[in-house]
Short mmCIF file of C-alpha atoms in Angstrom, two decimals:
data_model
loop_
_atom_site.label_atom_id
_atom_site.label_comp_id
_atom_site.label_asym_id
_atom_site.label_seq_id
_atom_site.Cartn_x
_atom_site.Cartn_y
_atom_site.Cartn_z
CA MET Y 1 53.02 42.75 107.58
CA SER Y 2 54.17 38.74 107.53
CA ALA Y 3 54.78 37.13 104.42
CA SER Y 4 51.99 34.58 105.12
CA THR Y 5 49.34 37.01 105.64
CA MET Y 6 50.53 38.78 102.42
CA LEU Y 7 50.48 35.69 100.64
CA LEU Y 8 46.82 35.15 101.79
CA LEU Y 9 45.98 38.71 100.77
CA LEU Y 10 47.20 38.14 97.30
CA ALA Y 11 45.80 34.62 97.04
CA ASP Y 12 42.23 35.75 98.19
CA GLY Y 13 39.82 36.00 95.23
CA ARG Y 14 38.61 39.09 96.92
CA PHE Y 15 41.78 40.98 96.20
CA PRO Y 16 40.56 43.76 93.87
CA ALA Y 17 41.73 42.83 90.43
CA GLY Y 18 38.91 41.26 89.07
CA ALA Y 19 39.55 37.38 89.35
CA HIS Y 20 36.07 36.70 89.93
CA ALA Y 21 34.92 37.63 86.36
CA HIS Y 22 36.99 34.86 84.79
CA SER Y 23 36.32 31.05 84.91
CA SER Y 24 39.58 30.05 83.02
CA GLY Y 25 38.14 28.59 80.07
CA LEU Y 26 35.64 26.55 82.34
CA GLU Y 27 32.53 28.23 81.13
CA ALA Y 28 33.14 27.33 77.35
CA ALA Y 29 34.25 23.72 78.40
CA VAL Y 30 30.79 23.65 80.20
CA ALA Y 31 29.08 24.69 77.29
CA ALA Y 32 30.67 22.16 75.08
CA GLY Y 33 29.25 19.56 77.15
CA ARG Y 34 33.05 18.48 78.45
CA VAL Y 35 32.57 19.47 82.01
CA THR Y 36 29.32 18.17 83.53
CA ASP Y 37 30.07 17.01 87.01
CA LEU Y 38 32.53 16.80 89.78
CA SER Y 39 34.62 14.12 88.24
CA THR Y 40 34.94 15.85 84.76
CA LEU Y 41 35.61 19.16 86.74
CA ALA Y 42 38.46 17.04 88.58
CA GLU Y 43 39.99 16.03 85.38
CA TYR Y 44 39.58 19.70 84.00
CA LEU Y 45 41.52 21.28 86.95
CA ARG Y 46 44.33 18.55 86.61
CA GLY Y 47 44.64 19.19 82.94
CA ARG Y 48 44.65 23.18 83.87
CA LEU Y 49 47.38 22.84 86.57
CA ALA Y 50 49.47 20.70 84.23
CA THR Y 51 49.27 23.46 81.45
CA ALA Y 52 48.10 26.86 81.97
CA GLY Y 53 48.71 26.73 85.75
CA LEU Y 54 52.29 25.51 85.47
CA VAL Y 55 52.96 28.22 82.46
CA ALA Y 56 51.34 31.06 84.51
CA ALA Y 57 53.15 30.24 87.80
CA ALA Y 58 56.59 29.89 86.04
CA PHE Y 59 56.29 33.30 84.29
CA ALA Y 60 54.98 34.98 87.54
CA ALA Y 61 57.92 33.34 89.68
CA ALA Y 62 60.30 34.36 86.67
CA ALA Y 63 58.92 38.08 86.99
CA CYS Y 64 59.34 38.25 90.77
CA ARG Y 65 62.97 36.88 90.25
CA ALA Y 66 63.53 39.66 87.57
CA ALA Y 67 62.09 42.24 90.11
CA GLY Y 68 64.89 41.25 92.54
CA VAL Y 69 67.75 41.85 90.13
CA ASP Y 70 67.84 45.26 91.81
CA PRO Y 71 65.91 47.63 93.91
CA PRO Y 72 63.16 49.64 91.99
CA ALA Y 73 64.74 52.54 90.09
CA SER Y 74 63.79 55.94 91.76
CA ALA Y 75 64.39 57.68 88.55
CA PRO Y 76 63.38 55.39 85.62
CA GLY Y 77 65.80 55.65 82.67
CA THR Y 78 68.92 56.72 84.85
CA ASP Y 79 69.75 53.41 86.62
CA PRO Y 80 71.71 51.03 84.66
CA ASN Y 81 70.46 48.32 86.81
CA GLY Y 82 66.77 49.05 85.79
CA ARG Y 83 67.73 48.51 82.42
CA HIS Y 84 68.29 44.79 83.27
CA ARG Y 85 65.28 44.38 85.02
CA ARG Y 86 63.05 45.97 82.26
CA SER Y 87 64.72 43.92 79.29
CA ALA Y 88 64.22 40.59 81.39
CA LEU Y 89 60.54 41.75 81.68
CA ALA Y 90 60.00 42.52 77.96
CA ARG Y 91 61.81 39.11 77.28
CA LEU Y 92 59.30 37.37 79.51
CA ASP Y 93 56.50 39.33 77.93
CA VAL Y 94 57.23 38.29 74.22
CA GLU Y 95 57.84 34.55 75.54
CA LEU Y 96 54.68 34.39 77.05
CA ASP Y 97 52.91 35.85 74.00
CA ALA Y 98 54.68 32.86 72.26
CA ARG Y 99 53.02 30.40 74.55
CA THR Y 100 49.80 31.87 74.14
CA ALA Y 101 48.58 30.91 70.74
CA SER Y 102 44.93 32.08 71.05
CA PRO Y 103 44.42 35.78 70.39
CA ALA Y 104 41.39 35.60 72.90
CA GLN Y 105 43.64 34.33 75.84
CA ARG Y 106 46.44 36.90 74.92
CA THR Y 107 43.70 39.65 75.48
CA VAL Y 108 42.34 38.22 78.43
CA SER Y 109 45.97 37.87 80.12
CA ARG Y 110 46.80 41.28 79.40
CA ARG Y 111 43.11 42.71 80.43
CA GLN Y 112 43.75 40.87 83.85
CA GLY Y 113 47.39 42.11 83.92
CA ARG Y 114 45.89 45.75 83.64
CA ALA Y 115 43.51 45.11 86.47
CA LEU Y 116 46.00 43.57 88.71
CA LEU Y 117 48.16 46.56 87.89
CA ARG Y 118 45.75 49.17 88.75
CA ALA Y 119 45.36 47.31 92.31
CA GLY Y 120 49.22 47.07 92.49
CA ARG Y 121 50.11 50.73 91.87
CA ALA Y 122 47.52 52.00 94.47
CA ILE Y 123 48.70 49.65 97.05
CA TRP Y 124 52.60 49.86 96.22
CA PRO Y 125 52.88 53.24 94.61
CA THR Y 126 56.89 53.28 94.64
CA ALA Y 127 57.15 49.53 93.20
CA GLY Y 128 58.99 49.23 89.93
CA PHE Y 129 55.69 48.68 88.01
CA ASP Y 130 57.06 51.25 85.32
CA ASP Y 131 59.48 48.50 84.29
CA LEU Y 132 57.10 46.18 82.62
CA PRO Y 133 56.72 46.57 79.09
CA ALA Y 134 54.48 49.21 77.50
CA THR Y 135 52.76 46.69 75.46
CA PRO Y 136 49.59 47.78 73.90
CA GLY Y 137 46.57 46.22 75.94
CA GLY Y 138 48.87 45.89 79.16
CA PRO Y 139 51.25 43.86 80.38
CA HIS Y 140 50.29 40.04 80.80
CA GLN Y 141 48.96 39.08 84.26
CA PRO Y 142 51.71 36.69 85.41
CA LEU Y 143 54.28 39.32 84.88
CA VAL Y 144 52.41 41.68 86.89
CA LEU Y 145 51.66 39.26 89.58
CA GLY Y 146 55.40 38.73 89.77
CA LEU Y 147 55.86 42.36 90.34
CA VAL Y 148 53.20 42.54 93.03
CA GLY Y 149 54.50 39.65 94.73
CA ALA Y 150 57.92 40.96 94.92
CA ALA Y 151 56.56 44.41 96.07
CA ALA Y 152 54.66 42.29 98.92
CA GLY Y 153 57.91 40.83 99.73
CA LEU Y 154 56.92 37.20 98.67
CA ASP Y 155 59.55 35.01 97.00
CA PRO Y 156 59.31 33.45 93.62
CA ALA Y 157 58.08 30.04 95.13
CA GLN Y 158 55.31 31.91 97.00
CA VAL Y 159 54.37 33.85 93.81
CA ALA Y 160 54.07 30.53 91.98
CA THR Y 161 51.92 29.26 94.81
CA VAL Y 162 49.55 32.21 94.36
CA ALA Y 163 49.31 31.70 90.55
CA VAL Y 164 48.48 28.18 90.73
CA HIS Y 165 46.10 28.56 93.52
CA ALA Y 166 44.15 31.07 91.22
CA THR Y 167 44.22 28.81 88.12
CA VAL Y 168 42.19 26.21 90.21
CA THR Y 169 40.13 28.39 92.65
CA GLY Y 170 38.73 30.55 89.66
CA SER Y 171 37.63 27.44 87.82
CA ALA Y 172 36.22 25.72 90.82
CA SER Y 173 34.11 28.52 91.90
CA ALA Y 174 32.76 29.14 88.34
CA ALA Y 175 31.82 25.38 88.47
CA VAL Y 176 29.70 25.92 91.53
CA ARG Y 177 27.70 28.77 89.81
CA LEU Y 178 27.77 27.29 86.16
CA LEU Y 179 27.08 23.61 87.01
CA GLY Y 180 25.26 24.31 90.45
CA LEU Y 181 27.63 21.77 92.05
CA ASP Y 182 27.65 21.18 95.98
CA PRO Y 183 30.17 23.82 97.24
CA TYR Y 184 31.25 21.46 99.87
CA GLN Y 185 32.02 18.94 97.47
CA VAL Y 186 34.02 21.33 95.11
CA GLN Y 187 35.84 22.36 98.10
CA THR Y 188 36.85 18.85 99.13
CA LEU Y 189 38.09 18.45 95.47
CA LEU Y 190 40.28 21.40 95.97
CA VAL Y 191 41.72 20.13 99.09
CA ARG Y 192 42.54 16.74 97.43
CA LEU Y 193 44.32 18.65 94.81
CA ALA Y 194 46.51 20.58 97.17
CA ASP Y 195 49.40 18.50 97.03
CA ALA Y 196 49.27 18.65 92.99
CA CYS Y 197 48.94 22.44 93.45
CA ASP Y 198 52.05 22.54 95.49
CA ALA Y 199 53.93 20.33 93.23
CA THR Y 200 53.09 22.36 90.31
CA ALA Y 201 54.11 25.56 91.98
CA ALA Y 202 57.43 23.96 93.16
CA ARG Y 203 58.17 22.88 89.64
CA ALA Y 204 57.11 26.31 88.20
CA ALA Y 205 59.53 28.17 90.88
CA ARG Y 206 62.45 25.86 89.86
CA ALA Y 207 61.72 26.12 86.21
CA ALA Y 208 61.88 30.08 86.52
CA GLU Y 209 65.58 29.76 87.38
CA GLN Y 210 66.07 28.71 83.78
CA PRO Y 211 66.41 31.60 80.95
CA PRO Y 212 63.22 32.71 79.53
CA ARG Y 213 63.45 30.55 76.44
CA ARG Y 214 63.30 27.61 78.44
CA LEU Y 215 60.17 28.16 80.82
CA PRO Y 216 57.60 25.81 80.65
CA ALA Y 217 55.36 26.13 77.41
CA ALA Y 218 52.76 23.20 78.04
CA ALA Y 219 50.16 23.71 75.64
CA ALA Y 220 46.47 22.62 75.71
CA PRO Y 221 44.69 22.54 72.09
CA LEU Y 222 41.26 22.65 73.56
CA ALA Y 223 42.06 25.64 75.94
CA ASP Y 224 42.96 27.64 72.49
CA ILE Y 225 39.84 26.13 70.87
CA HIS Y 226 37.40 26.98 73.79
CA ALA Y 227 38.71 30.36 74.27
CA GLU Y 228 38.30 31.41 70.81
CA ALA Y 229 34.77 30.00 70.84
CA HIS Y 230 33.98 31.72 74.05
CA ALA Y 231 35.26 35.15 72.68
CA THR Y 232 32.32 34.83 69.71
CA TRP Y 233 29.68 34.52 72.44
CA GLU Y 234 27.26 37.50 72.77
CA VAL Y 235 26.10 36.61 76.04
CA ARG Y 236 28.37 35.13 78.73
CA LEU Y 237 28.59 34.84 82.42
CA PHE Y 238 32.41 35.21 82.59
CA ALA Y 239 34.80 37.27 80.75
CA SER Y 240 36.93 34.01 80.02
CA MET G 1 70.40 3.78 67.90
CA ARG G 2 71.97 7.14 67.28
CA ALA G 3 71.49 8.78 64.00
CA THR G 4 72.01 12.22 62.32
CA ALA G 5 70.83 13.66 58.94
CA ARG G 6 71.76 16.81 57.30
CA LEU G 7 70.12 18.89 54.47
CA VAL G 8 71.59 21.86 53.11
CA ALA G 9 69.60 23.84 50.63
CA ARG G 10 70.87 26.84 48.24
CA ALA G 11 69.56 28.76 45.55
CA ASP G 12 71.74 28.85 42.45
CA ARG G 13 71.87 32.02 40.28
CA HIS G 14 68.64 31.01 38.44
CA GLY G 15 66.75 30.85 41.44
CA ARG G 16 66.62 26.97 41.30
CA THR G 17 67.34 25.00 44.54
CA THR G 18 70.19 22.79 44.66
CA LEU G 19 71.18 20.40 47.71
CA ALA G 20 74.67 21.45 48.85
CA GLU G 21 74.61 18.70 51.37
CA LEU G 22 72.15 15.82 51.57
CA ARG G 23 73.23 12.81 53.98
CA GLY G 24 71.73 10.56 56.66
CA GLU G 25 72.02 7.43 58.33
CA SER G 26 69.75 4.54 59.27
CA PRO G 27 66.98 5.03 60.57
CA LEU G 28 67.02 8.75 59.30
CA LEU G 29 67.80 8.47 55.53
CA LEU G 30 67.03 11.32 53.27
CA ARG G 31 65.88 10.62 49.75
CA GLN G 32 65.25 13.29 46.97
CA VAL G 33 62.40 13.16 44.62
CA PRO G 34 61.76 15.20 41.55
CA ALA G 35 60.22 18.44 41.92
CA GLY G 36 58.85 20.47 39.05
CA ASP G 37 58.85 23.86 40.65
CA GLY G 38 62.66 24.69 40.81
CA GLY G 39 62.41 23.73 44.65
CA VAL G 40 63.37 20.40 46.04
CA THR G 41 61.57 17.80 47.77
CA VAL G 42 63.07 15.44 49.99
CA TYR G 43 61.50 12.38 51.96
CA VAL G 44 62.78 11.06 55.13
CA VAL G 45 62.99 7.27 54.90
CA GLY G 46 62.72 5.42 57.98
CA GLY G 47 65.34 2.67 57.77
CA ALA G 48 64.32 0.74 60.83
CA ALA G 49 61.28 0.32 63.02
CA GLY G 50 60.79 2.84 65.77
CA PRO G 51 61.80 5.27 67.08
CA LEU G 52 62.42 2.77 69.79
CA ALA G 53 63.00 4.02 73.50
CA GLY G 54 66.89 4.35 73.59
CA ASP G 55 66.98 6.03 70.12
CA ASP G 56 68.69 9.47 69.65
CA LEU G 57 67.62 10.93 66.24
CA ARG G 58 68.75 14.27 64.96
CA LEU G 59 67.93 16.02 61.73
CA ASP G 60 69.34 19.44 60.76
CA VAL G 61 67.94 21.27 57.75
CA GLU G 62 69.22 24.52 56.54
CA VAL G 63 67.59 26.35 53.67
CA GLY G 64 69.58 29.00 52.38
CA PRO G 65 68.57 32.77 50.75
CA GLY G 66 65.93 31.95 48.44
CA ALA G 67 65.80 28.14 48.01
CA ARG G 68 62.74 26.22 48.64
CA VAL G 69 62.50 22.68 50.47
CA ARG G 70 59.77 20.45 50.93
CA MET G 71 60.02 17.87 53.48
CA HIS G 72 57.92 14.58 53.77
CA THR G 73 58.32 11.20 55.73
CA VAL G 74 57.14 8.12 53.95
CA ALA G 75 55.31 6.90 56.86
CA ALA G 76 53.73 7.52 60.15
CA SER G 77 56.74 7.39 63.05
CA ILE G 78 55.56 4.84 65.59
CA ALA G 79 57.37 5.60 68.95
CA LEU G 80 57.65 2.20 70.81
CA PRO G 81 59.29 1.17 73.88
CA GLY G 82 62.62 -0.01 74.24
CA ARG G 83 64.89 -0.87 77.12
CA PRO G 84 63.25 -0.01 80.63
CA GLY G 85 63.67 3.54 81.57
CA ALA G 86 64.98 4.62 78.20
CA VAL G 87 63.60 7.55 76.14
CA SER G 88 63.66 8.13 72.47
CA ARG G 89 64.36 11.57 71.11
CA MET G 90 64.03 13.15 67.81
CA LEU G 91 65.50 16.65 67.20
CA VAL G 92 64.86 18.70 64.21
CA ARG G 93 66.51 21.68 63.89
CA ALA G 94 65.95 24.06 60.84
CA THR G 95 66.81 27.37 59.69
CA VAL G 96 65.27 29.27 56.98
CA ALA G 97 67.02 32.24 55.37
CA GLU G 98 65.82 35.26 53.67
CA ARG G 99 63.26 34.92 50.77
CA ALA G 100 63.63 31.08 51.41
CA ALA G 101 60.84 28.36 52.20
CA LEU G 102 60.59 25.34 54.14
CA HIS G 103 57.60 23.12 54.07
CA TRP G 104 57.86 20.50 56.70
CA LEU G 105 54.86 18.13 56.18
CA PRO G 106 55.65 14.72 57.90
CA GLU G 107 52.96 11.96 58.38
CA GLN G 108 51.92 11.54 62.04
CA LEU G 109 53.73 10.57 65.16
CA VAL G 110 52.21 7.88 66.91
CA ALA G 111 52.73 7.22 70.54
CA ALA G 112 52.55 3.60 71.12
CA ALA G 113 51.40 1.89 74.39
CA GLY G 114 54.89 1.83 76.84
CA CYS G 115 56.61 4.32 74.66
CA ALA G 116 58.74 7.25 76.13
CA HIS G 117 59.29 9.58 73.29
CA VAL G 118 60.38 13.39 72.97
CA ALA G 119 60.12 15.10 69.90
CA ASP G 120 61.69 18.64 69.75
CA ALA G 121 61.71 20.97 67.03
CA GLU G 122 63.80 24.31 66.87
CA VAL G 123 63.07 26.58 63.92
CA ASP G 124 64.64 29.72 63.02
CA VAL G 125 62.89 31.81 60.34
CA ALA G 126 64.39 34.96 58.64
CA GLU G 127 62.01 38.03 58.65
CA ASP G 128 61.07 37.33 55.11
CA GLY G 129 61.27 33.58 55.24
CA VAL G 130 58.29 31.36 54.69
CA LEU G 131 57.42 28.20 57.02
CA HIS G 132 54.70 25.61 56.88
CA TRP G 133 55.01 23.26 59.73
CA ARG G 134 52.60 20.62 60.64
CA ASP G 135 52.74 18.43 63.64
CA GLU G 136 50.34 15.68 64.19
CA LEU G 137 50.13 13.41 67.34
CA ILE G 138 48.14 10.14 67.48
CA CYS G 139 47.79 8.90 71.08
CA GLY G 140 47.99 5.31 71.00
CA ARG G 141 47.80 2.81 68.07
CA HIS G 142 44.14 1.59 67.58
CA GLY G 143 42.43 0.92 70.87
CA GLU G 144 45.50 1.42 72.97
CA GLN G 145 46.52 3.69 75.71
CA PRO G 146 49.77 5.93 74.79
CA GLY G 147 52.96 6.01 76.65
CA ARG G 148 54.45 9.05 77.45
CA ALA G 149 55.06 11.39 74.56
CA GLU G 150 55.99 15.23 74.49
CA VAL G 151 56.18 17.21 71.50
CA ASN G 152 58.09 20.38 71.88
CA THR G 153 57.94 22.87 69.06
CA GLY G 154 60.13 26.52 69.50
CA VAL G 155 59.82 28.82 66.61
CA ASP G 156 61.94 32.37 66.32
CA LEU G 157 60.87 34.78 63.56
CA ALA G 158 63.47 37.42 62.85
CA GLY G 159 65.17 36.41 66.01
CA ARG G 160 62.06 36.82 68.09
CA PRO G 161 59.96 34.08 69.90
CA LEU G 162 57.14 33.35 67.72
CA LEU G 163 55.63 30.08 69.07
CA ARG G 164 56.61 27.81 72.05
CA GLN G 165 54.47 24.93 72.49
CA SER G 166 54.89 21.53 74.61
CA LEU G 167 52.16 18.94 74.51
CA ALA G 168 52.55 15.80 76.61
CA VAL G 169 50.37 12.70 76.87
CA GLY G 170 50.38 9.66 78.66
CA PRO G 171 50.86 8.49 82.22
CA ASP G 172 53.06 11.44 83.32
CA ALA G 173 50.76 14.14 81.91
CA PRO G 174 47.85 14.95 84.38
CA GLY G 175 44.75 15.46 82.93
CA TRP G 176 45.80 15.23 79.23
CA ALA G 177 42.86 13.27 78.09
CA GLY G 178 40.50 15.15 79.96
CA PRO G 179 38.26 18.25 79.11
CA ALA G 180 41.02 20.97 79.55
CA VAL G 181 43.47 19.22 77.00
CA LEU G 182 42.21 16.91 74.49
CA GLY G 183 38.99 16.07 75.72
CA GLY G 184 39.30 12.44 74.93
CA ALA G 185 40.29 12.94 71.33
CA PRO G 186 43.05 10.58 70.20
CA ALA G 187 44.47 12.77 67.49
CA THR G 188 45.68 16.28 67.75
CA GLY G 189 48.00 18.57 65.52
CA SER G 190 48.62 21.88 64.16
CA LEU G 191 49.70 23.84 61.36
CA LEU G 192 51.93 26.88 61.54
CA VAL G 193 52.27 28.81 58.59
CA VAL G 194 54.47 31.83 58.68
CA ASP G 195 54.38 33.89 55.38
CA PRO G 196 55.08 37.67 55.01
CA ALA G 197 53.18 37.85 51.75
CA ARG G 198 50.08 36.98 53.40
CA PRO G 199 47.62 39.12 55.23
CA THR G 200 47.16 38.33 59.06
CA GLU G 201 43.83 36.73 59.16
CA PRO G 202 41.21 36.84 61.87
CA PRO G 203 40.85 34.09 64.75
CA ALA G 204 38.14 31.55 63.82
CA VAL G 205 36.88 28.52 65.31
CA ARG G 206 34.54 25.72 64.07
CA GLY G 207 33.97 22.35 66.10
CA THR G 208 37.47 21.52 67.13
CA VAL G 209 39.71 23.51 64.86
CA ALA G 210 40.79 26.96 65.46
CA ARG G 211 42.66 29.49 63.39
CA LEU G 212 44.98 31.53 65.80
CA PRO G 213 46.70 34.53 64.35
CA LEU G 214 50.08 34.91 66.55
CA THR G 215 51.58 37.98 67.29
CA GLY G 216 55.26 39.16 66.30
CA GLY G 217 54.93 38.36 62.55
CA THR G 218 52.42 37.54 59.72
CA ALA G 219 51.99 33.86 61.17
CA THR G 220 48.92 31.78 61.92
CA LEU G 221 48.64 28.83 63.70
CA TRP G 222 45.66 26.09 63.25
CA THR G 223 45.11 23.87 66.00
CA ALA G 224 42.79 20.77 66.00
CA THR G 225 41.83 17.77 67.90
CA ALA G 226 40.07 14.95 66.07
CA PRO G 227 38.63 11.41 66.58
CA ASP G 228 41.28 9.66 64.22
CA ALA G 229 44.33 10.62 62.26
CA HIS G 230 42.43 10.70 58.94
CA THR G 231 40.02 13.20 60.33
CA LEU G 232 42.69 15.41 61.58
CA ARG G 233 44.70 15.45 58.36
CA THR G 234 41.30 16.47 56.70
CA LEU G 235 41.02 19.32 59.05
CA LEU G 236 44.68 20.51 58.67
CA GLU G 237 45.15 20.00 54.96
CA SER G 238 41.79 21.75 54.00
CA GLU G 239 43.01 24.74 55.76
CA ARG G 240 46.25 24.52 54.08
CA GLU G 241 44.47 24.10 50.67
CA GLN G 242 42.29 27.29 51.65
CA LEU G 243 45.26 29.44 52.29
CA LEU G 244 45.70 31.62 49.24
CA ALA G 245 42.04 31.04 48.04
CA ALA G 246 39.97 32.67 50.66
CA PRO G 247 41.70 34.26 53.65
CA ASP G 248 38.70 34.91 55.48
CA SER G 249 37.04 31.49 55.35
CA ILE G 250 38.01 28.51 57.49
CA ALA G 251 37.31 24.90 55.90
CA VAL G 252 35.42 22.23 58.07
CA PRO G 253 34.79 18.67 57.31
CA VAL G 254 31.02 17.75 57.11
CA ASP G 255 30.55 14.49 59.00
CA GLY G 256 34.12 13.53 58.10
CA GLU G 257 33.17 13.53 54.38
CA GLY G 258 34.24 16.52 52.01
CA THR G 259 34.47 19.94 53.42
CA GLU G 260 32.23 22.98 53.35
CA VAL G 261 33.52 26.67 53.83
CA VAL G 262 32.06 28.77 56.47
CA ARG G 263 32.53 32.50 56.50
CA VAL G 264 33.97 33.63 59.65
CA GLY G 265 35.26 36.86 61.12
CA GLY G 266 33.36 40.06 60.64
CA GLY G 267 30.89 39.97 63.54
CA ARG G 268 33.39 38.57 65.95
CA ARG G 269 35.04 41.66 67.07
CA GLY G 270 31.81 43.28 67.27
CA ALA G 271 30.41 40.75 69.54
CA THR G 272 33.45 40.99 71.92
CA ASP G 273 33.46 44.71 72.14
CA ARG G 274 29.48 44.52 73.21
CA VAL G 275 30.35 42.09 76.15
CA ASP G 276 33.62 44.48 76.79
CA ARG G 277 31.25 47.56 77.22
CA SER G 278 28.64 46.03 79.20
CA GLY G 279 30.86 43.60 81.33
CA ARG G 280 29.24 40.40 82.80
CA ARG G 281 25.92 39.50 81.60
CA LEU G 282 23.16 37.27 83.12
CA GLY G 283 22.79 33.95 81.33
CA GLY G 284 25.13 32.53 78.91
CA GLY G 285 26.25 29.46 77.13
CA ALA G 286 23.93 26.37 76.40
CA ARG G 287 22.28 26.25 79.88
CA PRO G 288 20.66 28.45 82.32
CA VAL G 289 22.67 30.08 84.99
CA ARG G 290 21.83 31.84 87.79
CA GLN G 291 24.17 34.74 88.58
CA THR G 292 24.90 34.69 92.40
CA ALA G 293 26.70 37.51 94.55
CA SER G 294 30.44 36.87 94.96
#
């Protein structure tokens, strides 16, 4: 299968990793009265792209690069090169933890990582998913995405594109449901943001060549505050 | 303007903190003031306006085993424009050794219109070190839009990454004032407390201040947005004052006047678990929603 079809499959919201259950913080921003219409949604998406989108894409691209350090170990624990891959992924995991101050967001990232990992293992049973760190709660989603992308034959820049795409489309489709926005207008907004998405993905892929410590750490105070508020709700439409 | 300053603190054999080194140069001058508790208190005195774009300032702080240092600045730093295309930089590097404590409690950084400023902090804390680290950013002086400002904070605890945050505002930071980042608040800040003697507290949120327990150590980050510098300081300082008194409460200002203490935690985990088990639910939030097939 060609890389472009693989790219579309992984970016598709119908890929069985549960992405449709998440609004990427939008539900809480809507409840707080901060996103109310198309123009505030546009500002929301721009802010997400520059912060959470950039960070997730950079870590996904870095994990994809780490996967390419050497072929997956056929017998884990005996391959000296597999150790490099495992330690690179473990380092990425703690660096991403340090960039995710909100416990609710850490939990969501690991839960989404577990969901994607189930799909990845089923589709690519021989891929090196065992090299992911055995962290409680599961590995962070961008790390799994990097390995899934590598297994699908994508390069780090393509993996970054998938991550950025998921950042904006998840919130955008949630906005249609939460605010009753016109889907055509929301799609028009996504088309207008396409260049910004590509630029963010390219920046993330470049950043992924840096040591883990130097990867982007773009923070958004309201994302942390919204995520913690959302986690306390008893009733909600989206898991995040 | 380039300037470097350096502070090295050691504990003597009686447990009193002494300054083995204290030197600076304008506009980064260090002044020790009397402290009654055996630790030392040092003020950073700005010897000139700024930082102005083009300035390159660097402060190194080394807190040796068992030593205790509190650092303040005498006034807010106002990042101002300088020659075209130039960037002002302020780098603070700090190491906190075993049993040592560093309280870094400076006044605000104000990003004035047209500025181009990068504030970097690199902090290494030993496993049983104590750190209080406050960062406050004011986006523009009264009634103005800020220039480009970036605040990068990296903290390692026992050689492990604890916190990496980079907040960018201004014309180069898409969406910074929007609902995903600051929601129009001109003041934002955080307080990081690393203290192995304190139990980890549950997450909590009230208005626009959140208490966020970090992974990788007994460390908590308070993060807040506010309509002005005074409200922001009240939010963060009331949290700091509550630290030892009531670990499961969070203090919030009431209409900007005084504070009330709200009990939090407890029910939160239960609420999360209920949603976990049942998955998504119909309805939610402050407005009616209709669930659609996806």
